[in-house]
Short mmCIF file of C-alpha atoms in Angstrom, two decimals:
data_model
loop_
_atom_site.label_atom_id
_atom_site.label_comp_id
_atom_site.label_asym_id
_atom_site.label_seq_id
_atom_site.Cartn_x
_atom_site.Cartn_y
_atom_site.Cartn_z
CA MET A 1 0.06 -0.21 -0.22
CA MET A 2 2.67 2.08 0.76
CA LYS A 3 4.83 1.38 -1.68
CA ARG A 4 1.72 2.18 -4.31
CA ILE A 5 0.59 5.42 -2.33
CA ILE A 6 4.83 6.77 -2.82
CA LEU A 7 3.94 5.95 -7.25
CA MET A 8 1.29 7.90 -7.04
CA LEU A 9 2.93 10.84 -5.27
CA THR A 10 5.91 10.59 -7.33
CA ALA A 11 3.63 10.64 -10.74
CA ALA A 12 2.22 13.71 -9.12
CA LEU A 13 5.38 15.37 -9.19
CA ILE A 14 6.43 14.78 -12.68
CA VAL A 15 2.70 16.25 -13.86
CA ALA A 16 3.58 18.69 -11.74
CA GLY A 17 6.77 19.35 -12.81
CA ALA A 18 6.31 19.80 -16.61
CA THR A 19 3.02 22.23 -15.88
CA ALA A 20 5.66 24.12 -14.39
CA GLN A 21 8.23 23.63 -17.17
CA SER A 22 5.76 24.86 -20.36
CA SER A 23 7.91 25.19 -22.25
CA ILE A 24 10.09 22.69 -23.79
CA TYR A 25 13.48 24.95 -23.80
CA ASP A 26 13.21 24.90 -19.81
CA ILE A 27 13.91 20.80 -19.94
CA LYS A 28 17.19 19.26 -19.66
CA VAL A 29 17.72 15.51 -20.73
CA LYS A 30 21.44 13.56 -20.47
CA ASP A 31 23.09 12.98 -23.32
CA ALA A 32 26.10 9.60 -23.92
CA ASP A 33 27.99 11.39 -21.07
CA TYR A 34 24.85 11.72 -18.70
CA LYS A 35 25.31 15.20 -18.60
CA GLU A 36 22.27 17.15 -17.84
CA VAL A 37 22.14 18.79 -21.26
CA SER A 38 19.62 22.11 -21.85
CA LEU A 39 17.07 21.39 -24.75
CA LYS A 40 17.41 25.44 -24.98
CA GLN A 41 20.54 24.63 -27.28
CA TYR A 42 18.01 23.61 -29.61
CA GLU A 43 15.89 26.97 -29.70
CA GLY A 44 14.79 28.07 -33.02
CA LYS A 45 15.59 25.13 -34.74
CA VAL A 46 12.50 22.44 -35.52
CA LEU A 47 12.77 19.46 -33.66
CA LEU A 48 11.41 16.10 -34.18
CA ILE A 49 11.33 13.73 -30.99
CA VAL A 50 11.20 10.50 -30.85
CA ASN A 51 11.59 7.57 -28.96
CA THR A 52 13.75 4.40 -30.36
CA ALA A 53 14.26 0.88 -29.85
CA THR A 54 16.69 -1.35 -31.64
CA LYS A 55 15.09 -4.65 -31.92
CA CYS A 56 11.59 -3.73 -33.41
CA GLY A 57 9.52 -4.04 -36.34
CA PHE A 58 9.75 -0.16 -36.47
CA THR A 59 13.62 -0.35 -36.21
CA PRO A 60 13.96 0.42 -40.41
CA GLN A 61 13.11 3.52 -39.21
CA TYR A 62 16.67 4.93 -38.67
CA LYS A 63 17.06 4.55 -41.94
CA GLU A 64 14.64 6.93 -42.43
CA LEU A 65 15.48 9.62 -40.30
CA GLU A 66 18.50 9.66 -40.90
CA ALA A 67 17.64 10.51 -44.94
CA LEU A 68 15.67 13.01 -43.20
CA TYR A 69 18.26 14.96 -41.03
CA GLU A 70 20.72 14.78 -43.99
CA LYS A 71 17.76 16.13 -45.96
CA TYR A 72 16.78 18.62 -44.25
CA GLY A 73 19.19 19.34 -41.25
CA ASP A 74 21.51 22.42 -43.14
CA ARG A 75 17.66 23.63 -43.10
CA GLY A 76 17.46 23.75 -39.54
CA LEU A 77 15.74 20.51 -38.54
CA VAL A 78 17.65 18.83 -35.70
CA ILE A 79 16.07 14.63 -34.82
CA LEU A 80 16.82 13.90 -30.66
CA ASP A 81 16.64 10.26 -30.54
CA PHE A 82 15.45 8.84 -27.06
CA PRO A 83 16.29 4.80 -27.13
CA CYS A 84 13.52 3.45 -24.69
CA ASN A 85 12.99 0.05 -22.90
CA GLN A 86 9.35 0.06 -22.33
CA PHE A 87 8.25 -1.70 -25.24
CA GLY A 88 8.80 -5.10 -24.99
CA ASN A 89 12.37 -4.84 -23.60
CA GLN A 90 13.22 -4.14 -27.80
CA ALA A 91 16.01 -1.84 -26.65
CA PRO A 92 18.18 -3.31 -24.30
CA GLY A 93 21.87 -2.58 -23.56
CA THR A 94 23.64 0.74 -22.34
CA TYR A 95 24.00 3.95 -24.42
CA ARG A 96 27.33 2.41 -26.15
CA GLU A 97 25.75 -0.26 -27.18
CA ILE A 98 22.70 1.39 -28.21
CA HIS A 99 24.77 4.18 -30.36
CA GLN A 100 26.99 1.20 -31.71
CA PHE A 101 24.27 -0.54 -33.35
CA CYS A 102 22.73 2.42 -34.37
CA THR A 103 25.81 3.89 -36.26
CA ALA A 104 26.78 0.82 -37.80
CA ASN A 105 23.50 -0.43 -39.03
CA PHE A 106 22.13 2.81 -39.75
CA ASP A 107 24.73 5.55 -40.06
CA ILE A 108 22.76 7.34 -37.80
CA GLN A 109 24.62 12.07 -37.42
CA PHE A 110 21.41 13.17 -35.47
CA PRO A 111 21.78 13.31 -31.74
CA GLN A 112 21.07 10.68 -29.79
CA PHE A 113 20.38 10.95 -25.51
CA GLN A 114 20.36 8.54 -22.69
CA LYS A 115 18.10 5.77 -22.56
CA ILE A 116 15.02 7.07 -20.92
CA ASP A 117 10.66 6.53 -19.87
CA VAL A 118 8.28 7.45 -21.94
CA ASN A 119 5.26 6.18 -19.72
CA GLY A 120 4.39 6.04 -15.97
CA PRO A 121 5.90 7.07 -12.75
CA GLU A 122 9.47 7.97 -14.16
CA GLU A 123 8.91 9.23 -17.13
CA SER A 124 11.17 12.06 -18.19
CA PRO A 125 9.71 15.72 -17.48
CA LEU A 126 10.05 15.52 -21.76
CA TYR A 127 7.23 13.13 -22.33
CA THR A 128 5.23 14.41 -19.98
CA LEU A 129 5.04 17.25 -21.29
CA LEU A 130 4.79 16.04 -25.41
CA LYS A 131 2.13 14.71 -24.37
CA GLN A 132 0.35 17.17 -22.98
CA LYS A 133 0.58 19.39 -25.66
CA GLN A 134 0.09 16.26 -28.13
CA GLY A 135 -2.61 13.24 -27.10
CA PHE A 136 -3.05 9.94 -29.17
CA LYS A 137 -5.51 10.30 -31.87
CA GLY A 138 -4.70 6.88 -33.95
CA PHE A 139 -2.87 4.94 -35.88
CA GLY A 140 -4.00 5.98 -39.25
CA ASN A 141 -5.37 3.10 -42.02
CA GLY A 142 -3.71 0.21 -43.48
CA PRO A 143 -2.60 -2.92 -42.74
CA LYS A 144 0.32 -2.00 -39.73
CA ALA A 145 -2.02 0.42 -37.90
CA GLN A 146 -4.98 -2.10 -37.75
CA GLY A 147 -2.32 -4.87 -36.23
CA MET A 148 -1.51 -2.45 -33.64
CA HIS A 149 -5.01 -1.51 -32.80
CA ARG A 150 -5.48 -4.80 -32.68
CA MET A 151 -2.69 -5.78 -30.18
CA LEU A 152 -3.06 -2.26 -27.64
CA LEU A 153 -7.02 -3.36 -27.32
CA GLY A 154 -6.20 -7.14 -26.39
CA GLN A 155 -4.34 -5.13 -24.07
CA ASP A 156 -6.53 -2.51 -23.00
CA LYS A 157 -10.54 -1.45 -24.09
CA ASP A 158 -9.73 2.30 -23.31
CA TYR A 159 -6.07 2.44 -24.81
CA ALA A 160 -7.20 5.55 -27.53
CA THR A 161 -8.72 7.44 -25.03
CA LYS A 162 -5.16 8.17 -23.08
CA SER A 163 -2.79 10.42 -24.13
CA SER A 164 0.23 7.66 -23.17
CA ILE A 165 2.67 6.65 -26.06
CA LYS A 166 1.67 3.28 -27.42
CA TRP A 167 4.39 2.20 -28.89
CA ASN A 168 8.81 2.90 -30.33
CA PHE A 169 9.09 5.30 -32.32
CA THR A 170 6.60 7.80 -32.10
CA LYS A 171 7.54 11.18 -33.06
CA PHE A 172 6.68 14.59 -31.83
CA LEU A 173 7.05 17.93 -34.27
CA VAL A 174 8.00 21.14 -32.81
CA ASN A 175 8.35 24.04 -34.57
CA ARG A 176 11.06 27.08 -34.07
CA LYS A 177 9.08 28.77 -31.28
CA GLY A 178 9.00 25.15 -29.28
CA ASN A 179 5.24 24.85 -29.60
CA VAL A 180 4.82 20.91 -30.11
CA VAL A 181 2.89 20.93 -33.19
CA GLN A 182 1.73 17.43 -34.06
CA ARG A 183 2.64 13.98 -33.02
CA PHE A 184 2.80 10.73 -35.14
CA GLU A 185 2.30 7.35 -34.55
CA PRO A 186 4.89 5.26 -35.81
CA THR A 187 2.20 3.04 -38.28
CA GLU A 188 2.38 6.71 -40.36
CA SER A 189 4.46 7.27 -43.36
CA ILE A 190 7.84 8.93 -43.26
CA SER A 191 5.96 11.08 -46.49
CA GLU A 192 3.89 12.59 -44.10
CA ILE A 193 6.22 13.51 -41.85
CA GLU A 194 8.54 15.23 -44.55
CA LYS A 195 5.75 17.10 -45.74
CA ALA A 196 4.91 18.83 -41.95
CA VAL A 197 8.91 19.38 -41.76
CA GLU A 198 9.05 21.03 -44.62
CA LYS A 199 5.99 23.01 -44.00
CA LEU A 200 8.08 24.61 -40.55
CA LEU A 201 10.94 25.08 -42.37
#
């Protein structure tokens, strides 16, 4: 009982902290060396923030993300990669192991940070804020979307009413003013994301 109360209080403090941090630029995250760095360093950039995993069916999206970064990086796009092991334990290993895998297999050049939680009592304040600004709006159409819907419906019949991150490779688009303007589920095509990025650049 006491443990449950502590977890509830922790979750409430996380939400309160994210509410106090109304701007994404107020948030700090941990870099490759576990050093806290402020997202203010990306002020004025268009950001695509994504929670990733190295052993997921969506992992090949790393290639698409790197291509997007190479195409638009000079115009102000920055992709921020946050590995997360909360979905099927599909992001095992240390930061170094994950980074080595990503560079060896997809030659990623965009910033990659330490592993985080994106849901629950230990979730990053960054993701608390992102979810507050852009809730879940569905997986769209197509076989992958239908497959994700069936899987999650089997786990929680009310899953679609919650803003929680549903799976790896969920993406949030942030404009140059720091506003979280759009959320893309992992089932959405990179071409749709590219269109949205171009409009902000």
